[in-house]
Coordinates of C-alpha atoms and ligand atoms in Angstrom, one line a residue:
X557 CA -23.1 2.3 14.2
X558 CA -24.0 4.1 11.0
X559 CA -20.8 4.8 9.2
X560 CA -19.7 5.8 5.5
X561 CA -16.5 5.5 3.7
X562 CA -15.8 8.0 1.1
X563 CA -13.4 6.4 -1.4
X564 CA -13.9 2.9 -2.3
X565 CA -10.5 1.8 -3.1
X566 CA -7.5 -0.2 -1.3
X567 CA -8.3 1.4 1.8
X568 CA -11.9 2.3 1.8
X569 CA -13.2 -0.8 0.5
X570 CA -11.4 -2.7 3.0
X571 CA -12.1 -0.6 6.0
X572 CA -16.3 -0.7 4.5
X573 CA -16.4 -4.4 4.5
X574 CA -14.7 -5.0 7.8
X575 CA -16.6 -2.6 9.6
X576 CA -20.1 -4.3 8.2
X577 CA -18.5 -7.7 9.2
X578 CA -18.2 -6.2 12.3
X579 CA -22.1 -5.6 12.3
X580 CA -22.3 -1.9 11.4
X581 CA -24.6 -0.3 8.6
X582 CA -22.2 0.9 6.2
X583 CA -22.3 3.1 2.8
X584 CA -19.5 3.0 0.9
X585 CA -19.1 5.4 -1.4
X586 CA -17.3 6.3 -4.6
X587 CA -17.2 8.6 -8.1
X588 CA -16.4 5.7 -10.0
X589 CA -19.7 4.3 -11.0
X590 CA -18.5 2.1 -13.4
X591 CA -16.2 0.8 -10.1
X592 CA -19.3 0.6 -8.2
X593 CA -21.8 -1.7 -10.5
X594 CA -18.8 -3.9 -10.3
X595 CA -18.5 -3.7 -6.4
X596 CA -22.4 -4.2 -6.0
X597 CA -21.5 -7.9 -7.4
X598 CA -18.8 -8.3 -5.7
X599 CA -16.1 -7.5 -7.9
X600 CA -13.2 -6.0 -6.9
X601 CA -11.0 -4.0 -9.4
X602 CA -7.7 -4.6 -8.0
X603 CA -6.3 -8.1 -6.8
X604 CA -6.3 -8.7 -2.9
X605 CA -6.9 -12.1 -1.7
X606 CA -10.0 -13.2 -0.1
X607 CA -11.7 -9.8 -0.7
X608 CA -13.8 -10.5 -3.3
X609 CA -15.6 -13.1 -1.0
X610 CA -15.2 -11.1 2.0
X611 CA -16.9 -8.2 0.3
X612 CA -19.9 -11.0 -1.3
X613 CA -20.9 -12.2 2.4
X614 CA -20.6 -8.1 3.6
X615 CA -23.2 -7.4 0.7
X616 CA -25.1 -10.5 1.1
X617 CA -26.0 -9.7 5.1
X618 CA -27.0 -6.1 3.9
X619 CA -25.1 -4.1 6.2
X620 CA -22.6 -3.1 3.3
X621 CA -24.4 -0.8 0.6
X622 CA -22.7 1.5 -2.0
X623 CA -23.3 4.5 -3.6
X624 CA -22.3 7.4 -5.5
X625 CA -23.5 10.4 -3.3
X626 CA -21.8 11.6 -0.5
X627 CA -24.8 13.9 0.4
X628 CA -27.1 10.7 1.1
X629 CA -24.5 8.9 3.0
X630 CA -23.5 11.6 5.4
X631 CA -27.5 12.4 6.3
X632 CA -27.4 8.7 7.0
X633 CA -24.1 7.9 8.7
X634 CA -22.7 9.0 12.5
X635 CA -18.9 8.4 11.6
X636 CA -17.7 9.6 8.1
X637 CA -14.3 8.3 7.0
X638 CA -12.4 10.1 4.1
X639 CA -10.4 7.1 2.3
X640 CA -10.2 9.0 -0.7
X641 CA -6.2 9.0 -3.1
X642 CA -3.5 11.2 -2.2
X643 CA -1.2 10.7 -4.8
X644 CA 2.3 12.2 -5.2
X645 CA 2.7 15.4 -7.6
X646 CA 6.2 15.8 -9.2
X647 CA 7.2 18.0 -6.5
X648 CA 6.9 15.2 -4.1
X649 CA 3.9 16.9 -2.4
X650 CA 0.7 15.0 -1.8
X651 CA -2.2 15.7 -4.5
X652 CA -4.8 16.5 -1.5
X653 CA -7.7 17.8 -3.8
X654 CA -9.4 14.7 -3.5
X655 CA -9.7 15.5 0.3
X656 CA -10.5 18.9 -0.7
X657 CA -13.5 18.2 -2.6
X658 CA -14.9 15.1 -0.2
X659 CA -14.3 17.5 3.1
X660 CA -16.5 20.3 0.9
X661 CA -19.1 17.9 -0.4
X662 CA -19.4 16.2 3.4
X663 CA -20.2 19.8 4.9
X664 CA -22.5 21.1 2.1
X665 CA -24.1 17.6 3.1
X666 CA -23.9 17.9 7.0
X667 CA -27.1 18.4 9.1
X668 CA -28.1 18.9 12.6
X669 CA -29.8 15.9 13.2
X670 CA -27.0 14.5 15.1
X671 CA -23.5 15.1 16.2
X672 CA -20.6 13.7 13.7
X673 CA -17.1 12.7 13.5
X674 CA -15.4 13.2 10.3
X675 CA -12.4 10.8 10.1
X676 CA -9.3 10.8 8.0
X677 CA -8.4 7.9 6.7
X678 CA -6.5 9.3 3.9
X679 CA -2.7 9.6 4.4
X680 CA -2.5 13.3 4.7
X681 CA 0.5 15.8 5.7
X682 CA 0.6 17.2 9.5
X683 CA -2.1 19.7 9.6
X684 CA -4.5 18.4 7.3
X685 CA -7.0 17.9 10.3
X686 CA -7.5 21.4 10.8
X687 CA -7.3 22.1 6.6
X688 CA -9.9 19.3 6.6
X689 CA -12.6 20.9 9.4
X690 CA -11.4 24.6 7.8
X691 CA -13.0 22.8 4.2
X692 CA -16.3 21.2 6.0
X693 CA -17.0 24.4 7.7
X694 CA -16.5 26.1 4.3
X695 CA -19.4 23.7 2.9
X696 CA -21.7 24.0 5.5
X697 CA -21.5 27.7 5.1
X698 CA -22.3 27.2 1.5
X699 CA -25.6 25.6 2.6
X700 CA -25.9 27.9 5.4
X701 CA -26.5 31.3 2.9
X702 CA -29.9 29.8 2.0
X703 CA -32.3 31.4 4.5
X704 CA -34.4 28.4 5.5
X705 CA -31.2 26.8 6.6
X706 CA -29.3 29.8 8.5
X707 CA -30.7 29.3 12.2
X708 CA -28.0 28.8 14.6
X709 CA -29.9 25.9 15.8
X710 CA -29.9 24.4 12.8
X711 CA -25.6 24.7 12.8
X712 CA -24.2 21.0 12.6
X713 CA -21.6 19.9 14.7
X714 CA -18.9 17.9 14.1
X715 CA -15.3 17.3 14.8
X716 CA -12.7 16.2 12.7
X717 CA -9.9 13.2 14.1
X718 CA -7.3 11.5 12.4
X719 CA -7.1 7.3 11.7
X720 CA -4.2 6.8 9.7
X721 CA -4.4 3.4 8.1
X722 CA -1.5 0.8 8.6
X723 CA -3.3 -1.7 6.4
X724 CA -0.5 -3.7 3.9
X725 CA -1.7 -4.7 0.5
X726 CA -1.6 -8.4 0.0
X727 CA -2.7 -8.9 4.1
X728 CA -5.2 -6.1 3.9
X729 CA -8.3 -7.9 6.0
X730 CA -5.9 -9.6 8.2
X731 CA -4.2 -6.1 8.9
X732 CA -7.4 -4.5 9.7
X733 CA -8.8 -7.3 11.9
X734 CA -5.6 -7.9 13.7
X735 CA -3.4 -4.6 13.9
X736 CA -0.3 -4.0 15.6
X737 CA -2.4 -0.9 16.9
X738 CA -5.0 1.5 16.3
X739 CA -4.4 5.0 16.1
X740 CA -6.6 8.0 16.7
X741 CA -5.8 11.8 16.6
X742 CA -8.5 13.9 18.2
X743 CA -8.5 15.9 21.0
X744 CA -12.1 15.8 21.7
X745 CA -13.4 13.4 23.7
X746 CA -16.5 12.5 21.9
X747 CA -14.4 11.6 19.1
X748 CA -12.6 9.4 21.0
X749 CA -15.3 7.7 22.7
X750 CA -17.2 7.0 19.6
X751 CA -14.1 5.6 17.7
X752 CA -13.3 3.8 20.7
X753 CA -16.5 2.0 20.5
X754 CA -16.3 1.1 16.8
X755 CA -13.5 -0.6 17.1
X756 CA -14.2 -2.0 20.3
X757 CA -14.9 -5.4 18.6
X758 CA -11.2 -5.0 17.3
X759 CA -10.0 -3.7 20.2
X760 CA -11.1 -6.5 22.7
X761 CA -10.8 -9.3 20.0
X762 CA -14.3 -9.8 20.8
X763 CA -15.6 -10.5 17.4
X764 CA -15.5 -13.9 15.9
X765 CA -13.4 -13.9 13.6
X766 CA -14.0 -14.9 9.7
X767 CA -13.3 -18.6 9.0
X768 CA -10.7 -17.8 6.2
X769 CA -9.0 -15.1 8.4
X770 CA -8.2 -17.1 11.8
X771 CA -7.1 -15.1 14.8
X772 CA -3.5 -15.5 15.4
X773 CA -3.1 -17.6 18.2
X774 CA -1.1 -14.7 20.0
X775 CA -3.3 -11.6 19.8
X776 CA -5.9 -11.2 22.7
X777 CA -6.2 -7.5 22.6
X778 CA -5.2 -4.7 20.1
X779 CA -3.2 -1.1 21.6
X780 CA -5.7 1.7 21.0
X781 CA -3.2 5.2 21.0
X782 CA -5.5 8.4 21.2
X783 CA -3.3 11.2 20.8
X784 CA -3.3 14.9 19.1
X785 CA -4.2 15.2 15.4
X786 CA -1.0 16.4 14.5
X787 CA 0.8 13.6 15.9
X788 CA -1.5 11.1 14.4
X789 CA -0.9 12.1 11.1
X790 CA 2.7 12.1 11.8
X791 CA 2.8 8.7 13.1
X792 CA 1.4 7.6 10.1
X793 CA 4.6 9.0 8.0
X794 CA 7.0 8.5 10.3
X795 CA 6.3 4.5 10.4
X796 CA 6.4 4.2 6.8
X797 CA 9.4 6.4 6.8
X798 CA 11.2 4.1 8.9
X799 CA 10.5 0.9 7.6
X800 CA 11.5 2.4 4.1
X801 CA 14.8 3.6 6.2
X802 CA 15.2 -0.1 7.6
X803 CA 15.4 -1.7 3.9
X804 CA 17.6 1.0 2.6
X805 CA 19.7 0.4 5.2
X806 CA 19.9 -3.2 4.2
X807 CA 20.4 -2.2 0.9
X808 CA 23.3 -0.1 1.6
X809 CA 25.2 -2.6 4.0
X810 CA 24.8 -5.4 0.6
X811 CA 26.8 -3.1 -1.2
X812 CA 29.3 -3.2 1.0
X813 CA 29.2 -7.2 1.6
X814 CA 29.4 -7.4 -2.2
X815 CA 32.9 -5.2 -1.4
X816 CA 34.1 -7.2 1.6
X817 CA 32.9 -10.9 0.6
X818 CA 30.3 -10.5 3.2
X819 CA 26.9 -12.1 2.9
X820 CA 23.9 -9.4 3.4
X821 CA 21.5 -12.3 4.3
X822 CA 23.6 -13.2 7.2
X823 CA 24.1 -9.7 8.4
X824 CA 20.7 -9.0 8.4
X825 CA 19.9 -12.3 10.2
X826 CA 22.5 -11.2 12.9
X827 CA 21.3 -8.0 13.4
X828 CA 17.8 -9.0 13.0
X829 CA 18.1 -11.3 16.4
X830 CA 18.4 -8.4 18.1
X831 CA 15.3 -7.2 19.6
X832 CA 16.0 -3.7 19.4
X833 CA 16.4 -3.8 15.9
X834 CA 13.9 -6.3 14.7
X835 CA 14.3 -9.2 12.1
X836 CA 11.7 -7.6 9.3
X837 CA 12.7 -5.2 6.7
X838 CA 16.2 -6.0 6.3
X839 CA 15.9 -7.7 3.1
X840 CA 18.0 -6.6 0.8
X841 CA 17.2 -6.5 -3.1
X842 CA 15.9 -4.1 -5.5
X843 CA 14.2 -1.8 -3.0
X844 CA 10.8 -0.7 -2.1
X845 CA 8.2 0.6 -4.4
X846 CA 3.9 0.8 -4.1
X847 CA 1.8 3.7 -3.5
X848 CA 2.9 4.6 0.4
X849 CA 6.6 4.7 0.7
X850 CA 8.0 6.6 -1.5
X851 CA 5.0 8.9 -2.0
X852 CA 4.8 9.5 2.0
X853 CA 8.4 10.1 2.9
X854 CA 8.7 12.7 0.0
X855 CA 5.2 14.3 1.4
X856 CA 7.3 14.0 5.1
X857 CA 10.2 16.0 3.2
X858 CA 7.9 19.0 1.9
X859 CA 6.2 19.1 5.2
X860 CA 9.9 19.5 7.1
X861 CA 10.9 22.1 4.2
X862 CA 8.0 24.2 5.4
X863 CA 9.6 24.7 8.6
X864 CA 13.2 24.9 7.2
X865 CA 13.8 21.7 9.2
X866 CA 16.7 19.7 7.5
X867 CA 15.8 15.6 6.9
X868 CA 19.4 14.4 5.6
X869 CA 18.3 10.5 6.4
X870 CA 14.9 10.8 4.9
X871 CA 16.7 11.9 1.6
X872 CA 19.2 9.2 2.0
X873 CA 16.5 6.7 2.5
X874 CA 15.2 7.8 -1.0
X875 CA 18.8 8.1 -2.7
X876 CA 19.8 4.3 -1.5
X877 CA 16.4 3.0 -2.9
X878 CA 16.7 4.4 -6.4
X879 CA 20.6 3.5 -6.7
X880 CA 19.6 -0.2 -5.6
X881 CA 17.1 0.0 -9.0
X882 CA 20.3 0.2 -11.0
X883 CA 22.2 -2.4 -9.1
X884 CA 20.5 -5.5 -11.0
X885 CA 21.2 -3.7 -14.8
X886 CA 24.9 -3.5 -13.2
X887 CA 25.0 -6.9 -12.4
X888 CA 23.5 -7.6 -16.2
X889 CA 26.6 -5.5 -17.8
X890 CA 28.8 -7.4 -15.1
X891 CA 27.8 -11.0 -16.6
X892 CA 26.4 -10.5 -20.5
X893 CA 29.0 -7.3 -21.0
X894 CA 26.2 -5.9 -23.6
X895 CA 22.8 -5.3 -23.1
X896 CA 22.1 -3.7 -26.7
X897 CA 20.2 -6.7 -28.4
X898 CA 19.6 -8.9 -25.6
X899 CA 16.5 -10.5 -24.6
X900 CA 15.8 -10.0 -20.7
X901 CA 13.1 -11.3 -19.0
X902 CA 11.3 -9.9 -15.6
X903 CA 10.0 -12.1 -13.0
X904 CA 7.0 -10.2 -11.5
X905 CA 5.7 -6.6 -12.3
X906 CA 3.8 -5.8 -9.0
X907 CA 5.4 -3.7 -6.3
X908 CA 5.3 -6.8 -4.3
X909 CA 3.5 -10.6 -4.3
X910 CA -0.1 -10.6 -3.5
X911 CA -1.2 -7.3 -5.1
X912 CA -1.6 -6.0 -8.5
X913 CA -0.5 -2.8 -7.3
X914 CA 2.1 -1.1 -10.1
X915 CA 2.5 2.0 -8.1
X916 CA 5.8 2.9 -8.3
X917 CA 6.8 -0.1 -9.1
X918 CA 10.8 -0.7 -9.6
X919 CA 9.7 -3.4 -12.7
X920 CA 8.5 -0.4 -14.6
X921 CA 11.6 1.9 -14.4
X922 CA 13.8 -1.1 -14.6
X923 CA 11.9 -2.2 -18.1
X924 CA 12.4 1.3 -19.4
X925 CA 16.1 1.5 -18.5
X926 CA 16.6 -1.6 -20.3
X927 CA 14.7 -0.9 -23.3
X928 CA 16.7 2.5 -23.6
X929 CA 20.0 0.2 -23.6
X930 CA 18.8 -1.7 -26.6
X931 CA 17.2 -4.6 -24.9
X932 CA 14.0 -6.8 -25.6
X933 CA 12.1 -6.7 -22.5
X934 CA 9.7 -9.6 -21.8
X935 CA 7.7 -9.8 -18.4
X936 CA 5.7 -12.5 -16.4
X937 CA 3.1 -11.6 -13.9
X938 CA 0.9 -14.0 -12.2
X939 CA -1.9 -11.3 -11.5
X940 CA -0.6 -8.0 -13.0
X941 CA 0.1 -8.2 -16.9
X942 CA -2.9 -6.9 -17.9
X943 CA -3.0 -3.8 -15.2
X944 CA 0.9 -3.4 -16.5
X945 CA -0.3 -3.2 -20.4
X946 CA -3.6 -1.0 -19.4
X947 CA -1.4 1.5 -17.4
X948 CA 1.7 1.2 -19.5
X949 CA 0.4 1.1 -23.1
X950 CA 3.7 2.7 -24.3
X951 CA 5.9 0.5 -22.2
X952 CA 7.3 -2.1 -24.8
X953 CA 7.3 -4.8 -23.5
X954 CA 6.3 -8.8 -24.8
X955 CA 3.8 -10.3 -21.8
X956 CA 4.1 -13.9 -21.3
X957 CA 1.8 -16.4 -19.9
X958 CA 3.4 -18.1 -17.9
X959 CA 7.5 -18.1 -16.4
X960 CA 8.4 -21.1 -19.0
X961 CA 7.1 -18.8 -22.0
X962 CA 9.1 -15.9 -20.1
X963 CA 12.1 -18.0 -20.0
X964 CA 12.6 -18.8 -24.0
X965 CA 15.2 -17.1 -25.5
X966 CA 16.1 -15.0 -22.7
X967 CA 20.0 -14.2 -22.1
X968 CA 19.0 -13.2 -18.5
X969 CA 16.5 -12.9 -16.2
X970 CA 15.5 -10.8 -13.4
X971 CA 13.6 -11.7 -10.2
X972 CA 11.6 -8.5 -9.4
X973 CA 8.6 -9.6 -7.4
X974 CA 9.1 -12.1 -4.8
X975 CA 5.7 -14.2 -5.8
X976 CA 5.5 -17.9 -4.0
X977 CA 5.5 -19.5 -7.4
X978 CA 9.0 -18.4 -8.5
X979 CA 10.2 -20.2 -5.8
X980 CA 9.2 -23.5 -7.2
X981 CA 10.0 -22.6 -10.6
X982 CA 11.3 -25.6 -12.9
X983 CA 14.6 -24.7 -13.3
X984 CA 15.5 -27.6 -15.2
X985 CA 13.1 -26.7 -17.6
X986 CA 13.7 -23.0 -17.6
X987 CA 17.6 -23.7 -18.1
X988 CA 17.0 -25.7 -21.2
X989 CA 14.7 -23.1 -22.9
X990 CA 17.1 -20.0 -22.1
X991 CA 19.8 -18.7 -24.5
X992 CA 21.8 -18.1 -21.8
X993 CA 20.8 -19.6 -18.3
X994 CA 21.5 -16.1 -16.1
X995 CA 19.2 -15.6 -13.4
X996 CA 19.7 -12.1 -11.0
X997 CA 17.8 -12.8 -7.8
X998 CA 17.1 -9.0 -6.8
X999 CA 15.0 -10.2 -4.1
X1000 CA 17.2 -12.8 -2.6
X1001 CA 14.5 -15.4 -2.4
X1002 CA 15.0 -18.2 -4.8
X1003 CA 16.8 -21.4 -4.1
X1004 CA 19.9 -21.1 -4.8
X1005 CA 21.4 -24.3 -4.4
X1006 CA 18.5 -25.4 -6.8
X1007 CA 18.3 -23.2 -9.3
X1008 CA 22.3 -23.8 -9.5
X1009 CA 21.6 -28.1 -9.4
X1010 CA 19.5 -27.1 -12.7
X1011 CA 22.1 -25.3 -14.5
X1012 CA 21.0 -21.8 -13.7
X1013 CA 23.9 -19.4 -13.2
X1014 CA 22.8 -17.5 -10.2
X1015 CA 23.4 -14.2 -9.1
X1016 CA 21.9 -12.6 -5.8
X1017 CA 22.2 -9.3 -4.1
X1018 CA 25.1 -8.4 -1.5
X1019 CA 26.9 -12.0 -1.6
Ligands
NAD1857 N1 -3.2 1.2 -0.7 C1 -2.5 1.1 0.5 O1 -1.7 0.0 0.9 C2 -2.3 2.1 1.8 C3 -2.2 1.8 3.0 C4 -2.0 2.9 3.9 C5 -2.7 4.1 3.7 N2 -3.2 4.6 2.5 C6 -3.8 5.9 1.8 O2 -5.2 5.6 2.0 C7 -5.3 6.6 1.0 C8 -6.2 5.9 0.0 O3 -5.5 4.7 -0.3 P1 -6.2 3.9 -1.6 O4 -4.9 2.9 -2.1 O5 -6.6 3.2 -1.2 O6 -6.3 4.7 -2.9 P2 -7.1 4.3 -4.5 O7 -6.6 5.5 -5.4 O8 -7.1 3.0 -4.4 O9 -8.5 4.7 -3.9 C9 -9.1 6.0 -4.1 C10 -10.5 6.1 -4.2 O10 -11.0 7.1 -3.9 C11 -12.1 7.6 -5.0 N3 -12.9 8.9 -4.6 C12 -11.5 10.0 -5.5 N4 -12.5 11.0 -5.6 C13 -13.6 10.5 -5.0 C14 -14.4 11.4 -4.8 N5 -14.8 12.9 -4.9 N6 -15.6 11.3 -4.1 C15 -15.8 9.7 -4.0 N7 -14.7 8.9 -4.5 C16 -13.6 9.3 -4.8 C17 -11.4 6.7 -6.4 O11 -12.2 6.3 -7.3 C18 -10.9 5.6 -5.5 O12 -12.0 4.3 -5.9 C19 -4.5 7.4 0.9 O13 -4.4 8.3 1.1 C20 -3.3 6.5 1.0 O14 -1.9 6.9 1.1 C21 -3.3 3.7 1.4

């Protein structure tokens, strides 16, 4: 099939590479020409395991190409994905300006040579499908005022559907090939059929998996959910809100565990074994971050406000998460008494391991808070140091090349991101070079016994 994907970020790029791998002809479009030039050479502008190699392979088959022209890409394609950013605005609403620009440009480029399906893959509030349709029509009309294109027979036919994306950064390619479900929101039979044909190799798991991303043994087919536009849009927000809620729930319990002398890891394990609850997303710690959870819950709250509908659970989910970021600072204060003049090392910066994404990363607010309190802050992240420096030039942090350099002279270290390498840290050496060998494990992830054996004063969360 002829597909174009507008927006070559985390979602757009992964979608483009995967669809090309499945044999479709894909044009990945982006407004950032510098990004496009790198991509053409297989250089991915962010860290996503395996994506660079995968991209190079898709480019070499000739099925994946790049363009900065929405006009040309749309004309060649039958399915047009919108995968641009929808970042949060200060009031919590998502900024839909990128979607707006792209929708109008698509309308401007549409012609009557084929019936097309426009797919909203960006995470957008309920009602955006209808809104995008209106914008596309405006784009169409802007061309149809030109007399030569004004005939009714020339009117482009298209429908807009929603196809929310559930991939996780760090495992984005595997999530695209082996998702828990594919959701398509449309009441147009043509669009539903076309999308099903596009995704058929994934739904039936009939494709030959890439060597480095083998098919998990228990996966034989993928549920394909076709629903109305509004429900599809809400599924995405509700899924993220529920996952964030689970983490916030575990965090709320972790505080109670500390008071009552219980261990949150045991409590989470005990409740997670109940199949109705499930074991995932019950890890207590400094809370969630990233580009999606906070943004999507806030957007959901804003949507509810339009209907004057109360969202106490969503608001509490955010409040608990915010509180959790100061829990590690409180623990530092309890141990060190005075923060002013201390040197604190942050182990990890990215919002989670296997990505260099720093959007809404707890590390940034924790670093800011510590600096404000008069501490010297050092940091080491296996992949995000540079990104952090670039994105936060005013953040007064000393970046280190490895965990030992980080530990040198520290009065305490905070585990912020549960990178695998931190689990295998050389605690003996770390304890030797720290000023005071205090480690606060903000993710309850380190091997406590080994660390203590080598002289570390270990503190976890919720135990
Ligand atoms: N990142 C994730 O893990 C994730 C997961 C699921 C859903 N989502 C959603 O998917 C959407 C995209 O997220 P992302 O993380 O890939 O964003 P991103 O910021 O990484 O990428 C967006 C891309 O769109 C490009 N762009 C912006 N305006 C454009 C225009 N007018 N024409 C062409 N290109 C344009 C930008 O240059 C950028 O490369 C968002 O709505 C997000 O909420 C993201």
